[in-house]
PDB file of C-alpha atoms in Angstrom:
ATOM      1  CA  MET S   1     112.805 135.902  62.967  1.00 46.00           C
ATOM      2  CA  SER S   2     111.830 136.157  66.545  1.00 49.00           C
ATOM      3  CA  GLY S   3     113.095 133.971  69.338  1.00 53.00           C
ATOM      4  CA  ARG S   4     115.502 131.150  69.246  1.00 54.00           C
ATOM      5  CA  GLN S   5     115.131 128.101  67.027  1.00 55.00           C
ATOM      6  CA  SER S   6     114.916 124.813  68.887  1.00 58.00           C
ATOM      7  CA  GLY S   7     117.514 122.971  66.802  1.00 59.00           C
ATOM      8  CA  ARG S   8     115.238 119.959  66.543  1.00 62.00           C
ATOM      9  CA  THR S   9     115.613 118.300  63.176  1.00 62.00           C
ATOM     10  CA  SER S  10     112.475 117.219  61.352  1.00 69.00           C
ATOM     11  CA  PRO S  11     113.311 114.992  58.395  1.00 70.00           C
ATOM     12  CA  SER S  12     110.612 114.334  55.863  1.00 71.00           C
ATOM     13  CA  ILE S  13     110.096 112.485  52.605  1.00 75.00           C
ATOM     14  CA  LYS S  14     107.478 113.847  50.233  1.00 82.00           C
ATOM     15  CA  GLN S  15     106.291 116.217  52.975  1.00 82.00           C
ATOM     16  CA  LYS S  16     105.604 113.331  55.395  1.00 83.00           C
ATOM     17  CA  PRO S  17     107.597 113.095  58.643  1.00 84.00           C
ATOM     18  CA  VAL S  18     109.993 110.169  58.979  1.00 85.00           C
ATOM     19  CA  PRO S  19     112.123 109.024  61.931  1.00 86.00           C
ATOM     20  CA  ARG S  20     115.556 110.549  62.229  1.00 84.00           C
ATOM     21  CA  LEU S  21     118.575 108.478  61.256  1.00 84.00           C
ATOM     22  CA  PRO S  22     120.984 107.622  64.090  1.00 85.00           C
ATOM     23  CA  HIS S  23     123.516 110.276  63.096  1.00 84.00           C
ATOM     24  CA  GLU S  24     120.769 112.899  62.800  1.00 81.00           C
ATOM     25  CA  HIS S  25     119.664 112.092  66.330  1.00 77.00           C
ATOM     26  CA  ASP S  26     123.234 112.124  67.682  1.00 79.00           C
ATOM     27  CA  GLU S  27     124.130 115.429  66.051  1.00 79.00           C
ATOM     28  CA  SER S  28     120.969 117.364  66.865  1.00 80.00           C
ATOM     29  CA  SER S  29     120.991 119.770  69.775  1.00 76.00           C
ATOM     30  CA  ASP S  30     117.774 118.417  71.252  1.00 76.00           C
ATOM     31  CA  SER S  31     119.361 114.994  71.844  1.00 74.00           C
ATOM     32  CA  GLN S  32     122.109 116.416  74.049  1.00 74.00           C
ATOM     33  CA  THR S  33     121.903 116.294  77.829  1.00 70.00           C
ATOM     34  CA  GLN S  34     121.324 119.481  79.739  1.00 74.00           C
ATOM     35  CA  GLY S  35     124.186 119.432  82.214  1.00 76.00           C
ATOM     36  CA  GLU S  36     123.618 116.000  83.708  1.00 81.00           C
ATOM     37  CA  VAL S  37     126.403 113.485  83.265  1.00 82.00           C
ATOM     38  CA  GLN S  38     125.479 109.999  82.109  1.00 83.00           C
ATOM     39  CA  PRO S  39     126.506 107.343  84.657  1.00 90.00           C
ATOM     40  CA  ILE S  40     128.759 105.477  82.216  1.00 89.00           C
ATOM     41  CA  ILE S  41     130.619 108.700  81.374  1.00 87.00           C
ATOM     42  CA  GLN S  42     131.040 109.476  85.078  1.00 91.00           C
ATOM     43  CA  GLN S  43     132.407 105.958  85.648  1.00 92.00           C
ATOM     44  CA  ALA S  44     134.891 106.414  82.787  1.00 89.00           C
ATOM     45  CA  HIS S  45     136.043 109.713  84.284  1.00 91.00           C
ATOM     46  CA  ASP S  46     136.421 108.178  87.744  1.00 94.00           C
ATOM     47  CA  ASP S  47     138.391 105.247  86.293  1.00 92.00           C
ATOM     48  CA  VAL S  48     140.825 107.522  84.471  1.00 90.00           C
ATOM     49  CA  MET S  49     141.277 109.738  87.530  1.00 95.00           C
ATOM     50  CA  ALA S  50     141.995 106.624  89.643  1.00 96.00           C
ATOM     51  CA  GLY S  51     144.746 105.588  87.199  1.00 92.00           C
ATOM     52  CA  ARG S  52     142.910 102.607  85.778  1.00 89.00           C
ATOM     53  CA  VAL S  53     143.928 101.510  82.296  1.00 80.00           C
ATOM     54  CA  ASP S  54     141.610 101.242  79.322  1.00 75.00           C
ATOM     55  CA  THR S  55     140.800  97.580  78.738  1.00 74.00           C
ATOM     56  CA  ASP S  56     139.705  97.745  75.122  1.00 78.00           C
ATOM     57  CA  ARG S  57     141.844  96.140  72.467  1.00 82.00           C
ATOM     58  CA  GLY S  58     142.783  99.397  70.739  1.00 84.00           C
ATOM     59  CA  VAL S  59     146.242  99.858  72.248  1.00 82.00           C
ATOM     60  CA  PRO S  60     147.484  96.265  71.711  1.00 86.00           C
ATOM     61  CA  MET S  61     146.046  96.224  68.204  1.00 89.00           C
ATOM     62  CA  ASP S  62     147.802  99.497  67.356  1.00 90.00           C
ATOM     63  CA  ARG S  63     151.113  98.033  68.559  1.00 91.00           C
ATOM     64  CA  ALA S  64     150.618  94.865  66.512  1.00 92.00           C
ATOM     65  CA  TYR S  65     149.741  96.898  63.428  1.00 92.00           C
ATOM     66  CA  GLN S  66     152.834  99.080  63.807  1.00 92.00           C
ATOM     67  CA  ARG S  67     155.062  95.971  64.126  1.00 91.00           C
ATOM     68  CA  GLN S  68     153.564  94.533  60.954  1.00 90.00           C
ATOM     69  CA  LYS S  69     154.150  97.784  59.085  1.00 88.00           C
ATOM     70  CA  GLU S  70     157.791  97.859  60.204  1.00 85.00           C
ATOM     71  CA  ARG S  71     158.374  94.284  58.980  1.00 83.00           C
ATOM     72  CA  ALA S  72     156.491  94.727  55.710  1.00 77.00           C
ATOM     73  CA  VAL S  73     158.540  94.652  52.564  1.00 68.00           C
ATOM     74  CA  PRO S  74     157.748  97.532  50.235  1.00 72.00           C
ATOM     75  CA  SER S  75     155.981  96.433  47.082  1.00 69.00           C
ATOM     76  CA  PRO S  76     157.923  96.916  43.832  1.00 70.00           C
ATOM     77  CA  LYS S  77     157.063 100.011  41.875  1.00 74.00           C
ATOM     78  CA  LYS S  78     155.315  99.497  38.573  1.00 73.00           C
ATOM     79  CA  PRO S  79     157.220 100.800  35.563  1.00 74.00           C
ATOM     80  CA  LYS S  80     155.786 103.918  33.992  1.00 75.00           C
ATOM     81  CA  ARG S  81     154.053 103.490  30.695  1.00 74.00           C
ATOM     82  CA  PRO S  82     155.536 105.421  27.766  1.00 68.00           C
TER      83      PRO S  82
END
């Protein structure tokens, strides 16, 4: 083999090219940026560096889930069959 392979995926069905699935596009090397930062990623970085807090619902939902687990009564164990 000579040279470097491009890393571009080329899916096919019955030897005919088909579009890549979303995960195939995301995971392929040709879909990655070449050193430039996407504006939304830069904004996220700037927000974190400025001490801003994430506003998604992940943290409150995790807390609520943990409280429910702590209050949950364990289910009775089923007797073993002979």
